[in-house]
Amino acid sequence: MYLTVFAKISSIIEDFKFVFFEDLRYMKIVEGFLNTLKITAGALLIGVIIGIIIAAVRTSFDKNKESMKLRGGVGYYILSFLNFLCQIYLTVIRGTPVVVQLMISYFVIFVSTDNGVLIGIFAFGINSGAYVAEIFRAGIMSIDNGQFEAGRSLGFNYFQTMKNIIIPQMFKAVLPTLCNEFIALLKETSVAGYVGVMDLTKAGNIVAGRTFQYFIPLFTVAIIYLVVVMILTSLVGRLERRLRKSDR
Amino acid sequence: MTDNILIKVKDLKKHYNGGAVKALDGIICEIRKGEVVVIIGPSGSGKSTFLRSLNLLEIPTAGHIYFEGTDITERKVNINNHRQKMGMVFQHFNLFPNMTVLKNMTIAPMQLLGKSKEEAEKQAFEMLERVGLKDRADAYPSQLSGGQKQRVAIVRALCMSPDVMLFDEPTSALDPEMVGEVLDVMKELAADGMTMAVVTHEMGFAKEVATRVIFMDDGKILEEGTPKEIFENPQNPRLKDFLSKVL
């Protein structure tokens, strides 16, 4: 009885060695993992930057359109035009699948380059920006208008008020939702293989295909995703607790 | 005499729904340096709207506001520069909850007046000392009582060295036992010669501190005068009616 369990375990270890260490196949997984991290981190950065800009334009339009109309001038028309552009972006990006956007980026927009990782960063960044923008917009709207008024009454202009007063408070409010978006983004990058990028999922798939062993490579890949998500969650949790020290 | 006028309001109007609701209906008014003008009136009379238009937190539909000789309703005027000279205190304090008391008070002077951190903090500590809150400099707003919050809000505005202070019902959100401490700070400020415009329901404060009382109803100024004239010899029937309810 013990002997059979022992035999089973040792055969799994043998398989594991065969799958990952013969022909240095583990390097594929490492490469894929690094690419997944690069794409996620880059897309995150682009997404947050796009998100802040779009959320600022959209909330500024909603908040100030009445008073800008009253004060007159071209400001109102510029802002409505920007708001219109943002709405088109949000509609198109949220209305089409990310895989299609990725393929359009790879096969139509950036035909001249085959740096899949950069294209992945671009495509996932643009995609994530739309979702992050709406998360930030919700965050900004959840902040009491009195905070805006206090900032403006001290003499800050609109953007200084946003930067110094509103956005720091907004970040705290949206952190859990933002973390959710990061997790979704990390896992979404697993479709990067569609355009030939060697990401973690693709690497697992290749190893599986070469060794005709599916159990070990795919579970390894799943566990790596899981661990990264758990680390991310705990980091965000720690950050949240730090930011929460002002609500005692 | 004219250079004594700090704020001059000419035929100020604020309409909603295309004129169906007239929150302000032709306000004419002057505030001179060193005056303490208390604005009273029933709720919905437009007194808060009036006060908030003085620094353009409400954009008027028509009319002009001259602050230190400049028409701030002109589109070309950079209102932010003028707002630095007009301190505002709100009913709900509006302290920045993610910053300590000290940070609340130093952020604007540092960013807008170019003060160094040391300079701004030194000034903030002096101000906090005046209102008896020096030991709460590192507290967050959520750790303060309502009265303490409002005192911090007042000194936060004072840190910008304004020429006029606007108070929008500063004691209305406070527990009764905390009203006194805030009014004391305001009285001290008035005694120091600060120009103040105060919307309040505290008739005692109006009687004691105001140099002039304005009674508003339906978006109009119906009567104005010294506290003595307003409280002891009211002329307008609606003022008489209002005073009979609140006194």
GROMACS .gro file of C-alpha atoms in nm:
model
  495
    1MET     CA    1   0.000   0.000   0.000
    2TYR     CA    2   0.268   0.248   0.106
    3LEU     CA    3   0.477   0.120  -0.170
    4THR     CA    4   0.219   0.207  -0.436
    5VAL     CA    5   0.179   0.562  -0.300
    6PHE     CA    6   0.553   0.600  -0.303
    7ALA     CA    7   0.570   0.466  -0.658
    8LYS     CA    8   0.298   0.711  -0.766
    9ILE     CA    9   0.478   1.011  -0.613
   10SER     CA   10   0.809   0.917  -0.761
   11SER     CA   11   0.653   0.872  -1.103
   12ILE     CA   12   0.504   1.224  -1.077
   13ILE     CA   13   0.846   1.358  -0.986
   14GLU     CA   14   0.991   1.175  -1.283
   15ASP     CA   15   0.726   1.328  -1.509
   16PHE     CA   16   0.792   1.671  -1.362
   17LYS     CA   17   1.163   1.638  -1.432
   18PHE     CA   18   1.091   1.520  -1.783
   19VAL     CA   19   0.839   1.795  -1.857
   20PHE     CA   20   1.040   2.091  -1.729
   21PHE     CA   21   1.405   2.002  -1.714
   22GLU     CA   22   1.468   1.798  -2.024
   23ASP     CA   23   1.570   2.035  -2.306
   24LEU     CA   24   1.554   2.322  -2.051
   25ARG     CA   25   1.182   2.348  -2.112
   26TYR     CA   26   1.136   2.535  -1.786
   27MET     CA   27   1.302   2.831  -1.960
   28LYS     CA   28   0.992   2.856  -2.179
   29ILE     CA   29   0.779   2.893  -1.868
   30VAL     CA   30   1.015   3.154  -1.724
   31GLU     CA   31   1.014   3.349  -2.048
   32GLY     CA   32   0.636   3.331  -2.069
   33PHE     CA   33   0.598   3.437  -1.708
   34LEU     CA   34   0.825   3.739  -1.759
   35ASN     CA   35   0.634   3.839  -2.071
   36THR     CA   36   0.304   3.810  -1.888
   37LEU     CA   37   0.440   4.034  -1.612
   38LYS     CA   38   0.578   4.285  -1.863
   39ILE     CA   39   0.250   4.305  -2.052
   40THR     CA   40   0.046   4.336  -1.733
   41ALA     CA   41   0.267   4.601  -1.577
   42GLY     CA   42   0.294   4.807  -1.895
   43ALA     CA   43  -0.077   4.783  -1.967
   44LEU     CA   44  -0.151   4.877  -1.607
   45LEU     CA   45   0.056   5.193  -1.636
   46ILE     CA   46  -0.103   5.293  -1.966
   47GLY     CA   47  -0.448   5.205  -1.833
   48VAL     CA   48  -0.411   5.417  -1.520
   49ILE     CA   49  -0.280   5.718  -1.715
   50ILE     CA   50  -0.559   5.695  -1.974
   51GLY     CA   51  -0.807   5.630  -1.696
   52ILE     CA   52  -0.715   5.941  -1.498
   53ILE     CA   53  -0.725   6.166  -1.804
   54ILE     CA   54  -1.060   6.036  -1.926
   55ALA     CA   55  -1.218   6.038  -1.582
   56ALA     CA   56  -1.098   6.397  -1.531
   57VAL     CA   57  -1.244   6.511  -1.862
   58ARG     CA   58  -1.574   6.332  -1.809
   59THR     CA   59  -1.631   6.447  -1.451
   60SER     CA   60  -1.514   6.797  -1.532
   61PHE     CA   61  -1.769   6.810  -1.811
   62ASP     CA   62  -2.050   6.680  -1.592
   63LYS     CA   63  -1.963   6.911  -1.306
   64ASN     CA   64  -1.878   7.231  -1.490
   65LYS     CA   65  -2.089   7.233  -1.805
   66GLU     CA   66  -2.362   7.451  -1.655
   67SER     CA   67  -2.128   7.711  -1.510
   68MET     CA   68  -1.902   7.710  -1.818
   69LYS     CA   69  -2.203   7.775  -2.037
   70LEU     CA   70  -2.297   8.066  -1.812
   71ARG     CA   71  -1.949   8.216  -1.817
   72GLY     CA   72  -1.935   8.182  -2.195
   73GLY     CA   73  -1.629   8.144  -2.414
   74VAL     CA   74  -1.483   7.853  -2.609
   75GLY     CA   75  -1.397   7.647  -2.299
   76TYR     CA   76  -1.737   7.485  -2.299
   77TYR     CA   77  -1.711   7.374  -2.663
   78ILE     CA   78  -1.360   7.236  -2.622
   79LEU     CA   79  -1.466   7.040  -2.318
   80SER     CA   80  -1.781   6.902  -2.484
   81PHE     CA   81  -1.572   6.791  -2.781
   82LEU     CA   82  -1.320   6.615  -2.556
   83ASN     CA   83  -1.604   6.456  -2.364
   84PHE     CA   84  -1.751   6.334  -2.692
   85LEU     CA   85  -1.417   6.177  -2.794
   86CYS     CA   86  -1.393   6.004  -2.456
   87GLN     CA   87  -1.740   5.862  -2.497
   88ILE     CA   88  -1.655   5.721  -2.839
   89TYR     CA   89  -1.342   5.559  -2.696
   90LEU     CA   90  -1.533   5.406  -2.406
   91THR     CA   91  -1.809   5.275  -2.630
   92VAL     CA   92  -1.577   5.118  -2.886
   93ILE     CA   93  -1.332   4.966  -2.642
   94ARG     CA   94  -1.590   4.830  -2.403
   95GLY     CA   95  -1.812   4.715  -2.688
   96THR     CA   96  -1.560   4.488  -2.860
   97PRO     CA   97  -1.375   4.179  -2.734
   98VAL     CA   98  -1.018   4.226  -2.620
   99VAL     CA   99  -0.896   3.943  -2.843
  100VAL     CA  100  -1.033   4.123  -3.148
  101GLN     CA  101  -0.865   4.446  -3.036
  102LEU     CA  102  -0.540   4.259  -2.986
  103MET     CA  103  -0.557   4.102  -3.331
  104ILE     CA  104  -0.641   4.437  -3.492
  105SER     CA  105  -0.338   4.589  -3.317
  106TYR     CA  106  -0.110   4.309  -3.432
  107PHE     CA  107  -0.232   4.242  -3.785
  108VAL     CA  108  -0.366   4.585  -3.888
  109ILE     CA  109  -0.218   4.873  -3.690
  110PHE     CA  110   0.136   4.753  -3.618
  111VAL     CA  111   0.201   4.534  -3.922
  112SER     CA  112   0.556   4.660  -3.952
  113THR     CA  113   0.672   4.531  -3.614
  114ASP     CA  114   0.654   4.186  -3.466
  115ASN     CA  115   0.744   4.280  -3.110
  116GLY     CA  116   0.445   4.102  -2.963
  117VAL     CA  117   0.511   4.214  -2.607
  118LEU     CA  118   0.500   4.584  -2.700
  119ILE     CA  119   0.188   4.532  -2.905
  120GLY     CA  120   0.038   4.343  -2.612
  121ILE     CA  121   0.120   4.629  -2.374
  122PHE     CA  122  -0.042   4.873  -2.617
  123ALA     CA  123  -0.356   4.670  -2.681
  124PHE     CA  124  -0.419   4.565  -2.321
  125GLY     CA  125  -0.333   4.917  -2.199
  126ILE     CA  126  -0.585   5.079  -2.430
  127ASN     CA  127  -0.841   4.819  -2.330
  128SER     CA  128  -0.780   4.850  -1.958
  129GLY     CA  129  -0.787   5.231  -1.978
  130ALA     CA  130  -1.157   5.224  -2.063
  131TYR     CA  131  -1.245   5.019  -1.756
  132VAL     CA  132  -1.010   5.208  -1.525
  133ALA     CA  133  -1.158   5.538  -1.650
  134GLU     CA  134  -1.503   5.433  -1.537
  135ILE     CA  135  -1.368   5.310  -1.203
  136PHE     CA  136  -1.198   5.645  -1.146
  137ARG     CA  137  -1.505   5.836  -1.259
  138ALA     CA  138  -1.715   5.651  -1.005
  139GLY     CA  139  -1.450   5.727  -0.743
  140ILE     CA  140  -1.442   6.098  -0.823
  141MET     CA  141  -1.822   6.119  -0.819
  142SER     CA  142  -1.833   5.949  -0.479
  143ILE     CA  143  -1.632   6.233  -0.323
  144ASP     CA  144  -1.839   6.501  -0.157
  145ASN     CA  145  -1.874   6.815  -0.366
  146GLY     CA  146  -1.774   7.013  -0.058
  147GLN     CA  147  -1.418   6.889  -0.110
  148PHE     CA  148  -1.412   7.049  -0.455
  149GLU     CA  149  -1.559   7.369  -0.316
  150ALA     CA  150  -1.310   7.381  -0.031
  151GLY     CA  151  -1.022   7.338  -0.276
  152ARG     CA  152  -1.155   7.596  -0.518
  153SER     CA  153  -1.233   7.845  -0.242
  154LEU     CA  154  -0.870   7.829  -0.125
  155GLY     CA  155  -0.771   7.942  -0.474
  156PHE     CA  156  -0.670   7.611  -0.635
  157ASN     CA  157  -0.773   7.586  -0.999
  158TYR     CA  158  -0.965   7.286  -1.123
  159PHE     CA  159  -0.661   7.073  -1.201
  160GLN     CA  160  -0.477   7.164  -0.881
  161THR     CA  161  -0.789   7.071  -0.686
  162MET     CA  162  -0.805   6.739  -0.867
  163LYS     CA  163  -0.438   6.663  -0.816
  164ASN     CA  164  -0.401   6.777  -0.455
  165ILE     CA  165  -0.736   6.698  -0.305
  166ILE     CA  166  -0.967   6.481  -0.511
  167ILE     CA  167  -0.743   6.219  -0.673
  168PRO     CA  168  -0.566   6.113  -0.349
  169GLN     CA  169  -0.906   6.060  -0.188
  170MET     CA  170  -1.040   5.889  -0.499
  171PHE     CA  171  -0.753   5.639  -0.504
  172LYS     CA  172  -0.838   5.528  -0.155
  173ALA     CA  173  -1.204   5.486  -0.245
  174VAL     CA  174  -1.142   5.285  -0.562
  175LEU     CA  175  -0.851   5.069  -0.449
  176PRO     CA  176  -1.052   4.746  -0.404
  177THR     CA  177  -1.223   4.788  -0.743
  178LEU     CA  178  -0.894   4.883  -0.905
  179CYS     CA  179  -0.732   4.571  -0.761
  180ASN     CA  180  -1.012   4.372  -0.920
  181GLU     CA  181  -0.933   4.529  -1.256
  182PHE     CA  182  -0.562   4.447  -1.215
  183ILE     CA  183  -0.643   4.085  -1.146
  184ALA     CA  184  -0.873   4.070  -1.447
  185LEU     CA  185  -0.602   4.230  -1.660
  186LEU     CA  186  -0.337   3.982  -1.551
  187LYS     CA  187  -0.558   3.691  -1.645
  188GLU     CA  188  -0.679   3.855  -1.965
  189THR     CA  189  -0.323   3.870  -2.095
  190SER     CA  190  -0.347   3.493  -2.134
  191VAL     CA  191  -0.504   3.552  -2.475
  192ALA     CA  192  -0.183   3.719  -2.596
  193GLY     CA  193  -0.090   3.382  -2.748
  194TYR     CA  194  -0.343   3.455  -3.021
  195VAL     CA  195  -0.091   3.687  -3.184
  196GLY     CA  196   0.209   3.467  -3.119
  197VAL     CA  197   0.329   3.628  -2.799
  198MET     CA  198   0.504   3.382  -2.572
  199ASP     CA  199   0.311   3.454  -2.255
  200LEU     CA  200   0.269   3.221  -1.959
  201THR     CA  201  -0.036   3.041  -2.097
  202LYS     CA  202   0.119   2.997  -2.439
  203ALA     CA  203   0.439   2.865  -2.279
  204GLY     CA  204   0.244   2.610  -2.079
  205ASN     CA  205   0.062   2.506  -2.390
  206ILE     CA  206   0.385   2.465  -2.587
  207VAL     CA  207   0.546   2.256  -2.316
  208ALA     CA  208   0.233   2.043  -2.301
  209GLY     CA  209   0.234   1.999  -2.677
  210ARG     CA  210   0.597   1.895  -2.690
  211THR     CA  211   0.581   1.645  -2.408
  212PHE     CA  212   0.225   1.515  -2.462
  213GLN     CA  213   0.177   1.572  -2.089
  214TYR     CA  214  -0.106   1.810  -2.005
  215PHE     CA  215  -0.165   1.770  -1.634
  216ILE     CA  216   0.166   1.903  -1.505
  217PRO     CA  217   0.230   2.203  -1.736
  218LEU     CA  218  -0.125   2.339  -1.720
  219PHE     CA  219  -0.153   2.304  -1.343
  220THR     CA  220   0.185   2.469  -1.304
  221VAL     CA  221   0.067   2.762  -1.513
  222ALA     CA  222  -0.256   2.788  -1.316
  223ILE     CA  223  -0.069   2.785  -0.987
  224ILE     CA  224   0.168   3.061  -1.105
  225TYR     CA  225  -0.129   3.285  -1.197
  226LEU     CA  226  -0.290   3.208  -0.863
  227VAL     CA  227   0.021   3.293  -0.664
  228VAL     CA  228   0.071   3.623  -0.848
  229VAL     CA  229  -0.291   3.719  -0.784
  230MET     CA  230  -0.254   3.629  -0.416
  231ILE     CA  231   0.060   3.840  -0.383
  232LEU     CA  232  -0.109   4.130  -0.560
  233THR     CA  233  -0.415   4.104  -0.336
  234SER     CA  234  -0.209   4.106  -0.021
  235LEU     CA  235  -0.003   4.405  -0.137
  236VAL     CA  236  -0.318   4.601  -0.214
  237GLY     CA  237  -0.462   4.499   0.121
  238ARG     CA  238  -0.155   4.633   0.296
  239LEU     CA  239  -0.175   4.959   0.101
  240GLU     CA  240  -0.543   4.990   0.190
  241ARG     CA  241  -0.471   4.953   0.559
  242ARG     CA  242  -0.203   5.219   0.534
  243LEU     CA  243  -0.437   5.462   0.361
  244ARG     CA  244  -0.709   5.392   0.612
  245LYS     CA  245  -0.516   5.533   0.906
  246SER     CA  246  -0.693   5.867   0.861
  247ASP     CA  247  -1.039   5.720   0.933
  248ARG     CA  248  -0.975   5.613   1.289
  249MET     CA  249  -1.458  10.672   0.063
  250THR     CA  250  -1.476  10.458  -0.252
  251ASP     CA  251  -1.139  10.292  -0.200
  252ASN     CA  252  -1.278  10.168   0.125
  253ILE     CA  253  -1.518   9.942  -0.059
  254LEU     CA  254  -1.397   9.584  -0.070
  255ILE     CA  255  -1.688   9.416  -0.243
  256LYS     CA  256  -1.948   9.585  -0.454
  257VAL     CA  257  -2.240   9.386  -0.590
  258LYS     CA  258  -2.440   9.527  -0.876
  259ASP     CA  259  -2.781   9.390  -0.970
  260LEU     CA  260  -2.682   9.027  -0.907
  261LYS     CA  261  -2.922   8.765  -1.041
  262LYS     CA  262  -2.919   8.387  -1.021
  263HIS     CA  263  -3.198   8.209  -1.202
  264TYR     CA  264  -3.271   7.839  -1.237
  265ASN     CA  265  -3.480   7.663  -1.499
  266GLY     CA  266  -3.464   7.956  -1.738
  267GLY     CA  267  -3.594   8.211  -1.493
  268ALA     CA  268  -3.871   8.004  -1.334
  269VAL     CA  269  -3.681   8.001  -1.004
  270LYS     CA  270  -3.514   8.323  -0.896
  271ALA     CA  271  -3.267   8.241  -0.621
  272LEU     CA  272  -3.119   8.590  -0.643
  273ASP     CA  273  -3.325   8.866  -0.792
  274GLY     CA  274  -3.129   9.185  -0.828
  275ILE     CA  275  -2.901   9.217  -0.527
  276ILE     CA  276  -2.729   9.552  -0.476
  277CYS     CA  277  -2.486   9.571  -0.190
  278GLU     CA  278  -2.148   9.699  -0.075
  279ILE     CA  279  -1.912   9.563   0.183
  280ARG     CA  280  -1.650   9.798   0.318
  281LYS     CA  281  -1.319   9.712   0.478
  282GLY     CA  282  -1.351   9.607   0.841
  283GLU     CA  283  -1.726   9.555   0.826
  284VAL     CA  284  -1.896   9.252   0.972
  285VAL     CA  285  -2.203   9.198   0.759
  286VAL     CA  286  -2.447   8.939   0.886
  287ILE     CA  287  -2.703   8.807   0.641
  288ILE     CA  288  -3.022   8.667   0.788
  289GLY     CA  289  -3.343   8.539   0.638
  290PRO     CA  290  -3.571   8.236   0.620
  291SER     CA  291  -3.442   7.920   0.456
  292GLY     CA  292  -3.463   7.936   0.078
  293SER     CA  293  -3.432   8.312   0.083
  294GLY     CA  294  -3.113   8.302  -0.124
  295LYS     CA  295  -2.871   8.410   0.146
  296SER     CA  296  -2.635   8.115   0.100
  297THR     CA  297  -2.655   8.149  -0.278
  298PHE     CA  298  -2.565   8.517  -0.239
  299LEU     CA  299  -2.265   8.441  -0.020
  300ARG     CA  300  -2.146   8.165  -0.252
  301SER     CA  301  -2.170   8.393  -0.554
  302LEU     CA  302  -1.931   8.637  -0.390
  303ASN     CA  303  -1.641   8.402  -0.472
  304LEU     CA  304  -1.820   8.255  -0.774
  305LEU     CA  305  -1.883   7.912  -0.629
  306GLU     CA  306  -2.221   7.992  -0.781
  307ILE     CA  307  -2.197   8.155  -1.121
  308PRO     CA  308  -2.454   8.436  -1.136
  309THR     CA  309  -2.693   8.458  -1.429
  310ALA     CA  310  -2.653   8.834  -1.452
  311GLY     CA  311  -2.498   9.124  -1.268
  312HIS     CA  312  -2.151   9.222  -1.156
  313ILE     CA  313  -1.934   9.165  -0.851
  314TYR     CA  314  -1.641   9.399  -0.795
  315PHE     CA  315  -1.380   9.270  -0.556
  316GLU     CA  316  -1.104   9.518  -0.471
  317GLY     CA  317  -1.202   9.712  -0.782
  318THR     CA  318  -1.195   9.419  -1.027
  319ASP     CA  319  -1.509   9.286  -1.187
  320ILE     CA  320  -1.464   8.916  -1.107
  321THR     CA  321  -1.765   8.818  -1.316
  322GLU     CA  322  -1.563   8.914  -1.626
  323ARG     CA  323  -1.466   8.599  -1.811
  324LYS     CA  324  -1.107   8.712  -1.860
  325VAL     CA  325  -1.047   8.754  -1.488
  326ASN     CA  326  -0.860   8.466  -1.328
  327ILE     CA  327  -1.093   8.393  -1.042
  328ASN     CA  328  -0.841   8.166  -0.866
  329ASN     CA  329  -0.618   8.461  -0.779
  330HIS     CA  330  -0.910   8.648  -0.626
  331ARG     CA  331  -1.037   8.346  -0.437
  332GLN     CA  332  -0.703   8.333  -0.256
  333LYS     CA  333  -0.800   8.666  -0.103
  334MET     CA  334  -1.148   8.547  -0.001
  335GLY     CA  335  -1.146   8.290   0.275
  336MET     CA  336  -1.451   8.067   0.294
  337VAL     CA  337  -1.590   7.862   0.580
  338PHE     CA  338  -1.858   7.605   0.507
  339GLN     CA  339  -2.146   7.463   0.704
  340HIS     CA  340  -2.000   7.112   0.678
  341PHE     CA  341  -1.638   7.218   0.742
  342ASN     CA  342  -1.507   7.046   0.428
  343LEU     CA  343  -1.172   6.965   0.581
  344PHE     CA  344  -0.964   6.729   0.371
  345PRO     CA  345  -1.015   6.396   0.551
  346ASN     CA  346  -0.699   6.232   0.419
  347MET     CA  347  -0.470   6.502   0.556
  348THR     CA  348  -0.369   6.595   0.907
  349VAL     CA  349  -0.480   6.927   1.052
  350LEU     CA  350  -0.136   7.068   0.976
  351LYS     CA  351  -0.141   6.947   0.615
  352ASN     CA  352  -0.492   7.089   0.572
  353MET     CA  353  -0.357   7.427   0.672
  354THR     CA  354  -0.027   7.426   0.485
  355ILE     CA  355  -0.114   7.275   0.148
  356ALA     CA  356  -0.264   7.590  -0.003
  357PRO     CA  357  -0.003   7.841   0.126
  358MET     CA  358   0.277   7.610   0.009
  359GLN     CA  359   0.135   7.542  -0.334
  360LEU     CA  360  -0.023   7.877  -0.411
  361LEU     CA  361   0.178   8.136  -0.219
  362GLY     CA  362   0.509   7.959  -0.264
  363LYS     CA  363   0.578   7.940   0.110
  364SER     CA  364   0.839   7.698   0.234
  365LYS     CA  365   0.729   7.407   0.450
  366GLU     CA  366   0.887   7.563   0.762
  367GLU     CA  367   0.724   7.900   0.699
  368ALA     CA  368   0.382   7.750   0.634
  369GLU     CA  369   0.402   7.524   0.939
  370LYS     CA  370   0.519   7.804   1.163
  371GLN     CA  371   0.223   8.014   1.055
  372ALA     CA  372  -0.013   7.718   1.096
  373PHE     CA  373   0.109   7.656   1.451
  374GLU     CA  374   0.061   8.022   1.541
  375MET     CA  375  -0.293   8.009   1.406
  376LEU     CA  376  -0.369   7.683   1.586
  377GLU     CA  377  -0.239   7.833   1.907
  378ARG     CA  378  -0.482   8.122   1.869
  379VAL     CA  379  -0.777   7.885   1.850
  380GLY     CA  380  -0.642   7.654   2.118
  381LEU     CA  381  -0.576   7.352   1.898
  382LYS     CA  382  -0.198   7.346   1.884
  383ASP     CA  383  -0.185   6.997   2.030
  384ARG     CA  384  -0.414   6.860   1.755
  385ALA     CA  385  -0.186   6.952   1.465
  386ASP     CA  386  -0.114   6.588   1.381
  387ALA     CA  387  -0.471   6.466   1.422
  388TYR     CA  388  -0.689   6.372   1.127
  389PRO     CA  389  -1.023   6.553   1.087
  390SER     CA  390  -1.214   6.236   1.180
  391GLN     CA  391  -1.052   6.253   1.525
  392LEU     CA  392  -1.185   6.602   1.597
  393SER     CA  393  -1.518   6.720   1.734
  394GLY     CA  394  -1.743   6.935   1.518
  395GLY     CA  395  -1.643   7.254   1.694
  396GLN     CA  396  -1.274   7.169   1.658
  397LYS     CA  397  -1.323   7.091   1.289
  398GLN     CA  398  -1.486   7.426   1.227
  399ARG     CA  399  -1.213   7.610   1.414
  400VAL     CA  400  -0.955   7.432   1.199
  401ALA     CA  401  -1.155   7.523   0.887
  402ILE     CA  402  -1.149   7.888   0.992
  403VAL     CA  403  -0.775   7.896   1.049
  404ARG     CA  404  -0.716   7.698   0.729
  405ALA     CA  405  -0.881   7.983   0.540
  406LEU     CA  406  -0.688   8.241   0.743
  407CYS     CA  407  -0.356   8.080   0.645
  408MET     CA  408  -0.405   8.230   0.298
  409SER     CA  409  -0.413   8.578   0.461
  410PRO     CA  410  -0.745   8.671   0.299
  411ASP     CA  411  -0.886   9.023   0.281
  412VAL     CA  412  -1.237   8.902   0.354
  413MET     CA  413  -1.384   8.595   0.520
  414LEU     CA  414  -1.711   8.443   0.401
  415PHE     CA  415  -1.897   8.223   0.648
  416ASP     CA  416  -2.175   8.002   0.516
  417GLU     CA  417  -2.381   7.898   0.820
  418PRO     CA  418  -2.069   7.804   1.015
  419THR     CA  419  -2.253   7.680   1.323
  420SER     CA  420  -2.558   7.513   1.170
  421ALA     CA  421  -2.408   7.163   1.165
  422LEU     CA  422  -2.273   7.179   1.521
  423ASP     CA  423  -2.404   7.034   1.842
  424PRO     CA  424  -2.542   7.320   2.055
  425GLU     CA  425  -2.263   7.302   2.312
  426MET     CA  426  -2.002   7.356   2.041
  427VAL     CA  427  -2.158   7.664   1.883
  428GLY     CA  428  -2.001   7.894   2.143
  429GLU     CA  429  -1.639   7.798   2.077
  430VAL     CA  430  -1.675   7.868   1.704
  431LEU     CA  431  -1.856   8.198   1.758
  432ASP     CA  432  -1.581   8.303   1.999
  433VAL     CA  433  -1.320   8.255   1.729
  434MET     CA  434  -1.532   8.456   1.488
  435LYS     CA  435  -1.579   8.736   1.742
  436GLU     CA  436  -1.206   8.750   1.798
  437LEU     CA  437  -1.153   8.769   1.424
  438ALA     CA  438  -1.402   9.056   1.397
  439ALA     CA  439  -1.230   9.236   1.683
  440ASP     CA  440  -0.901   9.207   1.492
  441GLY     CA  441  -1.061   9.406   1.211
  442MET     CA  442  -1.121   9.126   0.960
  443THR     CA  443  -1.386   9.203   0.701
  444MET     CA  444  -1.652   8.935   0.732
  445ALA     CA  445  -1.972   8.832   0.557
  446VAL     CA  446  -2.165   8.582   0.764
  447VAL     CA  447  -2.478   8.385   0.683
  448THR     CA  448  -2.612   8.259   1.011
  449HIS     CA  449  -2.913   8.177   1.224
  450GLU     CA  450  -2.734   8.293   1.538
  451MET     CA  451  -2.922   8.614   1.613
  452GLY     CA  452  -2.717   8.668   1.927
  453PHE     CA  453  -2.401   8.682   1.718
  454ALA     CA  454  -2.566   8.922   1.473
  455LYS     CA  455  -2.673   9.156   1.755
  456GLU     CA  456  -2.340   9.150   1.928
  457VAL     CA  457  -2.084   9.148   1.649
  458ALA     CA  458  -2.242   9.273   1.327
  459THR     CA  459  -2.176   9.624   1.206
  460ARG     CA  460  -2.458   9.576   0.959
  461VAL     CA  461  -2.739   9.324   0.922
  462ILE     CA  462  -2.898   9.234   0.589
  463PHE     CA  463  -3.239   9.069   0.576
  464MET     CA  464  -3.307   8.867   0.263
  465ASP     CA  465  -3.618   8.695   0.135
  466ASP     CA  466  -3.718   8.565  -0.210
  467GLY     CA  467  -3.374   8.650  -0.348
  468LYS     CA  468  -3.399   9.017  -0.258
  469ILE     CA  469  -3.254   9.235   0.014
  470LEU     CA  470  -3.563   9.359   0.193
  471GLU     CA  471  -3.403   9.555   0.471
  472GLU     CA  472  -3.059   9.641   0.598
  473GLY     CA  473  -2.925   9.842   0.883
  474THR     CA  474  -2.742   9.831   1.212
  475PRO     CA  475  -2.834   9.545   1.445
  476LYS     CA  476  -3.021   9.797   1.657
  477GLU     CA  477  -3.236   9.911   1.368
  478ILE     CA  478  -3.303   9.560   1.244
  479PHE     CA  479  -3.380   9.392   1.575
  480GLU     CA  480  -3.539   9.675   1.767
  481ASN     CA  481  -3.718   9.868   1.501
  482PRO     CA  482  -3.788   9.643   1.199
  483GLN     CA  483  -3.986   9.806   0.921
  484ASN     CA  484  -4.056   9.536   0.664
  485PRO     CA  485  -4.352   9.315   0.761
  486ARG     CA  486  -4.169   9.000   0.650
  487LEU     CA  487  -3.871   9.088   0.869
  488LYS     CA  488  -4.109   9.143   1.161
  489ASP     CA  489  -4.267   8.807   1.092
  490PHE     CA  490  -3.925   8.637   1.061
  491LEU     CA  491  -3.796   8.790   1.385
  492SER     CA  492  -4.111   8.692   1.574
  493LYS     CA  493  -4.038   8.331   1.478
  494VAL     CA  494  -3.667   8.317   1.556
  495LEU     CA  495  -3.631   8.540   1.860
   0.00000   0.00000   0.00000
